[in-house]
């Protein structure tokens, strides 16, 4: 999505819908049976408390997944809707002129993430799960002059498709678990 004003144009990159759907579905699949199982087993934790916790957790996850990256002629910024930034995540903004380099770092799982290093030595994580990541990286290269040829997303879309398939299978098992718990 592009927003035009008098002198500048901004590009807005949102989190990939595939990633958002997969992570929200996985959260539901992992937590949905818990209140039913607590009731069926007379667990010491009341189902109502579990429902409250599940709803708060879902809201927190949804808030994180509302991240947007906005790039314009002056800067790159990571933002969140007002309701998120007011209570939890503030986001950041970095002028193109302040970016010294893009530094790769290994993750614990063997992947690579990239950080912008500013002139004053602060590090800002390059958002890698946005729809249109290749376009975002091209804009970064054009605005900073940093070679981004080797910058790739942390996870490929096919990985999220597989995870979504496993999540759907888990939801089927959840349906059986909930039905069994209600019947007992």
mmCIF file of C-alpha atoms in Angstrom:
data_model
loop_
_atom_site.group_PDB
_atom_site.id
_atom_site.type_symbol
_atom_site.label_atom_id
_atom_site.label_comp_id
_atom_site.label_asym_id
_atom_site.label_seq_id
_atom_site.Cartn_x
_atom_site.Cartn_y
_atom_site.Cartn_z
ATOM 1 C CA UNK A 1 0.000 0.000 0.000
ATOM 2 C CA UNK A 2 1.350 3.432 -0.875
ATOM 3 C CA UNK A 3 0.273 6.660 0.754
ATOM 4 C CA UNK A 4 0.924 9.868 -1.175
ATOM 5 C CA UNK A 5 1.325 13.341 0.261
ATOM 6 C CA UNK A 6 2.525 16.591 -1.310
ATOM 7 C CA UNK A 7 6.277 15.885 -1.375
ATOM 8 C CA UNK A 8 6.795 12.318 -0.244
ATOM 9 C CA UNK A 9 5.357 8.890 -0.760
ATOM 10 C CA UNK A 10 5.383 6.239 1.906
ATOM 11 C CA UNK A 11 5.188 2.495 1.449
ATOM 12 C CA UNK A 12 3.499 0.482 4.171
ATOM 13 C CA UNK A 13 4.442 -3.158 4.642
ATOM 14 C CA UNK A 14 2.224 -5.256 6.881
ATOM 15 C CA UNK A 15 2.915 -8.653 8.359
ATOM 16 C CA UNK A 16 2.299 -11.442 5.864
ATOM 17 C CA UNK A 17 -1.313 -12.711 6.074
ATOM 18 C CA UNK A 18 -0.030 -16.303 5.863
ATOM 19 C CA UNK A 19 2.164 -15.771 8.914
ATOM 20 C CA UNK A 20 -0.602 -14.009 10.846
ATOM 21 C CA UNK A 21 -3.164 -16.745 10.067
ATOM 22 C CA UNK A 22 -0.709 -19.529 10.901
ATOM 23 C CA UNK A 23 0.405 -18.104 14.248
ATOM 24 C CA UNK A 24 -3.108 -17.183 15.416
ATOM 25 C CA UNK A 25 -4.422 -20.618 14.386
ATOM 26 C CA UNK A 26 -1.554 -22.378 16.140
ATOM 27 C CA UNK A 27 -2.232 -20.423 19.330
ATOM 28 C CA UNK A 28 -5.907 -21.420 19.206
ATOM 29 C CA UNK A 29 -5.031 -25.054 18.503
ATOM 30 C CA UNK A 30 -2.615 -25.191 21.434
ATOM 31 C CA UNK A 31 -4.856 -23.497 23.997
ATOM 32 C CA UNK A 32 -8.483 -24.225 23.079
ATOM 33 C CA UNK A 33 -8.739 -27.697 24.684
ATOM 34 C CA UNK A 34 -7.289 -26.573 28.031
ATOM 35 C CA UNK A 35 -10.494 -25.289 29.700
ATOM 36 C CA UNK A 36 -12.425 -28.352 28.548
ATOM 37 C CA UNK A 37 -9.743 -30.696 29.857
ATOM 38 C CA UNK A 38 -9.569 -28.777 33.140
ATOM 39 C CA UNK A 39 -13.317 -29.249 33.577
ATOM 40 C CA UNK A 40 -13.254 -32.932 32.598
ATOM 41 C CA UNK A 41 -10.394 -33.733 35.003
ATOM 42 C CA UNK A 42 -11.496 -31.467 37.865
ATOM 43 C CA UNK A 43 -8.166 -29.672 37.662
ATOM 44 C CA UNK A 44 -7.364 -27.193 40.454
ATOM 45 C CA UNK A 45 -7.289 -24.354 37.921
ATOM 46 C CA UNK A 46 -10.846 -23.304 37.088
ATOM 47 C CA UNK A 47 -11.820 -23.295 33.396
ATOM 48 C CA UNK A 48 -12.981 -19.670 33.683
ATOM 49 C CA UNK A 49 -9.482 -18.595 34.688
ATOM 50 C CA UNK A 50 -8.062 -20.505 31.707
ATOM 51 C CA UNK A 51 -10.535 -18.783 29.357
ATOM 52 C CA UNK A 52 -9.447 -15.385 30.693
ATOM 53 C CA UNK A 53 -5.783 -16.288 30.256
ATOM 54 C CA UNK A 54 -6.378 -17.603 26.730
ATOM 55 C CA UNK A 55 -8.191 -14.402 25.738
ATOM 56 C CA UNK A 56 -5.438 -12.189 27.173
ATOM 57 C CA UNK A 57 -2.802 -14.278 25.405
ATOM 58 C CA UNK A 58 -4.688 -14.110 22.113
ATOM 59 C CA UNK A 59 -4.976 -10.338 22.420
ATOM 60 C CA UNK A 60 -1.235 -10.069 23.132
ATOM 61 C CA UNK A 61 -0.346 -12.241 20.146
ATOM 62 C CA UNK A 62 -2.716 -10.310 17.900
ATOM 63 C CA UNK A 63 -1.132 -7.042 19.092
ATOM 64 C CA UNK A 64 2.340 -8.242 18.122
ATOM 65 C CA UNK A 65 1.031 -9.307 14.712
ATOM 66 C CA UNK A 66 -0.255 -5.795 13.917
ATOM 67 C CA UNK A 67 3.294 -4.564 13.246
ATOM 68 C CA UNK A 68 3.710 -2.306 10.196
ATOM 69 C CA UNK A 69 6.842 -1.091 8.486
ATOM 70 C CA UNK A 70 6.618 2.352 6.913
ATOM 71 C CA UNK A 71 9.341 3.569 4.567
ATOM 72 C CA UNK A 72 9.444 7.021 3.029
ATOM 73 C CA UNK A 73 12.076 9.380 1.645
ATOM 74 C CA UNK A 74 13.422 10.235 5.110
ATOM 75 C CA UNK A 75 13.250 7.088 7.238
ATOM 76 C CA UNK A 76 12.198 3.550 7.977
ATOM 77 C CA UNK A 77 9.921 2.985 10.933
ATOM 78 C CA UNK A 78 8.231 0.103 12.669
ATOM 79 C CA UNK A 79 4.854 1.093 14.069
ATOM 80 C CA UNK A 80 1.845 -0.390 15.782
ATOM 81 C CA UNK A 81 -1.756 0.821 16.051
ATOM 82 C CA UNK A 82 -2.380 3.325 18.847
ATOM 83 C CA UNK A 83 -4.059 0.759 21.092
ATOM 84 C CA UNK A 84 -0.884 -1.371 20.988
ATOM 85 C CA UNK A 85 1.737 1.370 21.313
ATOM 86 C CA UNK A 86 -0.122 2.994 24.195
ATOM 87 C CA UNK A 87 0.094 -0.138 26.351
ATOM 88 C CA UNK A 88 2.926 -2.299 25.118
ATOM 89 C CA UNK A 89 5.119 -1.981 22.029
ATOM 90 C CA UNK A 90 6.238 1.458 20.914
ATOM 91 C CA UNK A 91 8.051 0.695 17.651
ATOM 92 C CA UNK A 92 10.994 2.693 16.340
ATOM 93 C CA UNK A 93 12.054 5.102 13.607
ATOM 94 C CA UNK A 94 15.454 5.478 11.983
ATOM 95 C CA UNK A 95 16.413 8.121 9.399
ATOM 96 C CA UNK A 96 18.136 6.684 6.324
ATOM 97 C CA UNK A 97 21.100 8.995 6.908
ATOM 98 C CA UNK A 98 21.677 7.445 10.357
ATOM 99 C CA UNK A 99 22.041 3.884 9.072
ATOM 100 C CA UNK A 100 25.690 2.850 9.093
ATOM 101 C CA UNK A 101 25.351 -0.802 8.076
ATOM 102 C CA UNK A 102 23.146 -3.891 8.010
ATOM 103 C CA UNK A 103 24.676 -6.561 10.228
ATOM 104 C CA UNK A 104 23.702 -10.263 10.134
ATOM 105 C CA UNK A 105 23.355 -12.256 13.355
ATOM 106 C CA UNK A 106 22.815 -16.004 13.741
ATOM 107 C CA UNK A 107 19.733 -17.231 15.544
ATOM 108 C CA UNK A 108 19.712 -20.161 17.933
ATOM 109 C CA UNK A 109 18.080 -22.266 15.204
ATOM 110 C CA UNK A 110 20.793 -21.516 12.653
ATOM 111 C CA UNK A 111 18.968 -18.815 10.680
ATOM 112 C CA UNK A 112 20.075 -15.266 10.042
ATOM 113 C CA UNK A 113 18.455 -12.048 11.173
ATOM 114 C CA UNK A 114 19.672 -8.588 10.243
ATOM 115 C CA UNK A 115 20.082 -5.464 12.323
ATOM 116 C CA UNK A 116 20.436 -1.887 11.178
ATOM 117 C CA UNK A 117 23.360 -0.315 12.993
ATOM 118 C CA UNK A 118 22.935 3.411 13.506
ATOM 119 C CA UNK A 119 25.702 6.005 13.633
ATOM 120 C CA UNK A 120 25.443 6.033 17.449
ATOM 121 C CA UNK A 121 25.832 2.227 17.673
ATOM 122 C CA UNK A 122 22.219 1.235 18.388
ATOM 123 C CA UNK A 123 20.796 -1.850 16.674
ATOM 124 C CA UNK A 124 17.324 -2.064 15.096
ATOM 125 C CA UNK A 125 15.939 -5.391 13.904
ATOM 126 C CA UNK A 126 15.084 -5.496 10.191
ATOM 127 C CA UNK A 127 11.468 -6.752 10.021
ATOM 128 C CA UNK A 128 11.622 -9.982 8.028
ATOM 129 C CA UNK A 129 8.054 -11.319 8.132
ATOM 130 C CA UNK A 130 6.355 -8.616 6.102
ATOM 131 C CA UNK A 131 4.504 -9.197 2.855
ATOM 132 C CA UNK A 132 6.685 -7.759 0.086
ATOM 133 C CA UNK A 133 9.982 -8.382 1.891
ATOM 134 C CA UNK A 134 12.011 -8.375 -1.354
ATOM 135 C CA UNK A 135 10.593 -4.948 -2.232
ATOM 136 C CA UNK A 136 11.390 -3.667 1.270
ATOM 137 C CA UNK A 137 14.987 -4.857 0.941
ATOM 138 C CA UNK A 138 15.296 -3.158 -2.466
ATOM 139 C CA UNK A 139 14.097 0.114 -0.937
ATOM 140 C CA UNK A 140 16.634 -0.262 1.907
ATOM 141 C CA UNK A 141 19.413 -0.758 -0.640
ATOM 142 C CA UNK A 142 18.286 2.233 -2.714
ATOM 143 C CA UNK A 143 18.039 4.540 0.327
ATOM 144 C CA UNK A 144 21.218 3.454 2.146
ATOM 145 C CA UNK A 145 23.545 2.175 -0.566
ATOM 146 C CA UNK A 146 24.094 -1.004 1.499
ATOM 147 C CA UNK A 147 24.367 -4.175 -0.582
ATOM 148 C CA UNK A 148 21.346 -6.325 0.309
ATOM 149 C CA UNK A 149 21.848 -9.001 -2.348
ATOM 150 C CA UNK A 150 22.289 -11.777 0.231
ATOM 151 C CA UNK A 151 19.467 -10.684 2.565
ATOM 152 C CA UNK A 152 16.754 -13.342 2.609
ATOM 153 C CA UNK A 153 13.671 -13.774 4.809
ATOM 154 C CA UNK A 154 14.182 -15.771 7.997
ATOM 155 C CA UNK A 155 11.493 -18.309 7.024
ATOM 156 C CA UNK A 156 10.209 -19.137 3.575
ATOM 157 C CA UNK A 157 6.445 -19.187 2.863
ATOM 158 C CA UNK A 158 6.432 -22.958 2.339
ATOM 159 C CA UNK A 159 7.529 -23.379 5.974
ATOM 160 C CA UNK A 160 4.434 -21.521 7.149
ATOM 161 C CA UNK A 161 2.233 -23.543 4.773
ATOM 162 C CA UNK A 162 3.539 -26.757 6.374
ATOM 163 C CA UNK A 163 3.033 -25.313 9.872
ATOM 164 C CA UNK A 164 -0.507 -24.254 8.926
ATOM 165 C CA UNK A 165 -1.227 -27.790 7.646
ATOM 166 C CA UNK A 166 0.019 -29.271 10.926
ATOM 167 C CA UNK A 167 -2.059 -26.724 12.833
ATOM 168 C CA UNK A 168 -5.208 -27.724 10.940
ATOM 169 C CA UNK A 169 -4.489 -31.369 11.793
ATOM 170 C CA UNK A 170 -4.034 -30.358 15.435
ATOM 171 C CA UNK A 171 -7.389 -28.534 15.331
ATOM 172 C CA UNK A 172 -9.048 -31.776 14.176
ATOM 173 C CA UNK A 173 -7.462 -33.574 17.118
ATOM 174 C CA UNK A 174 -8.642 -30.716 19.361
ATOM 175 C CA UNK A 175 -12.213 -31.235 18.132
ATOM 176 C CA UNK A 176 -11.996 -34.918 19.093
ATOM 177 C CA UNK A 177 -10.418 -34.036 22.476
ATOM 178 C CA UNK A 178 -13.100 -31.451 23.283
ATOM 179 C CA UNK A 179 -15.883 -33.817 22.230
ATOM 180 C CA UNK A 180 -14.435 -36.562 24.421
ATOM 181 C CA UNK A 181 -13.985 -34.185 27.362
ATOM 182 C CA UNK A 182 -17.570 -32.951 27.090
ATOM 183 C CA UNK A 183 -18.919 -36.504 26.869
ATOM 184 C CA UNK A 184 -17.206 -37.616 30.091
#
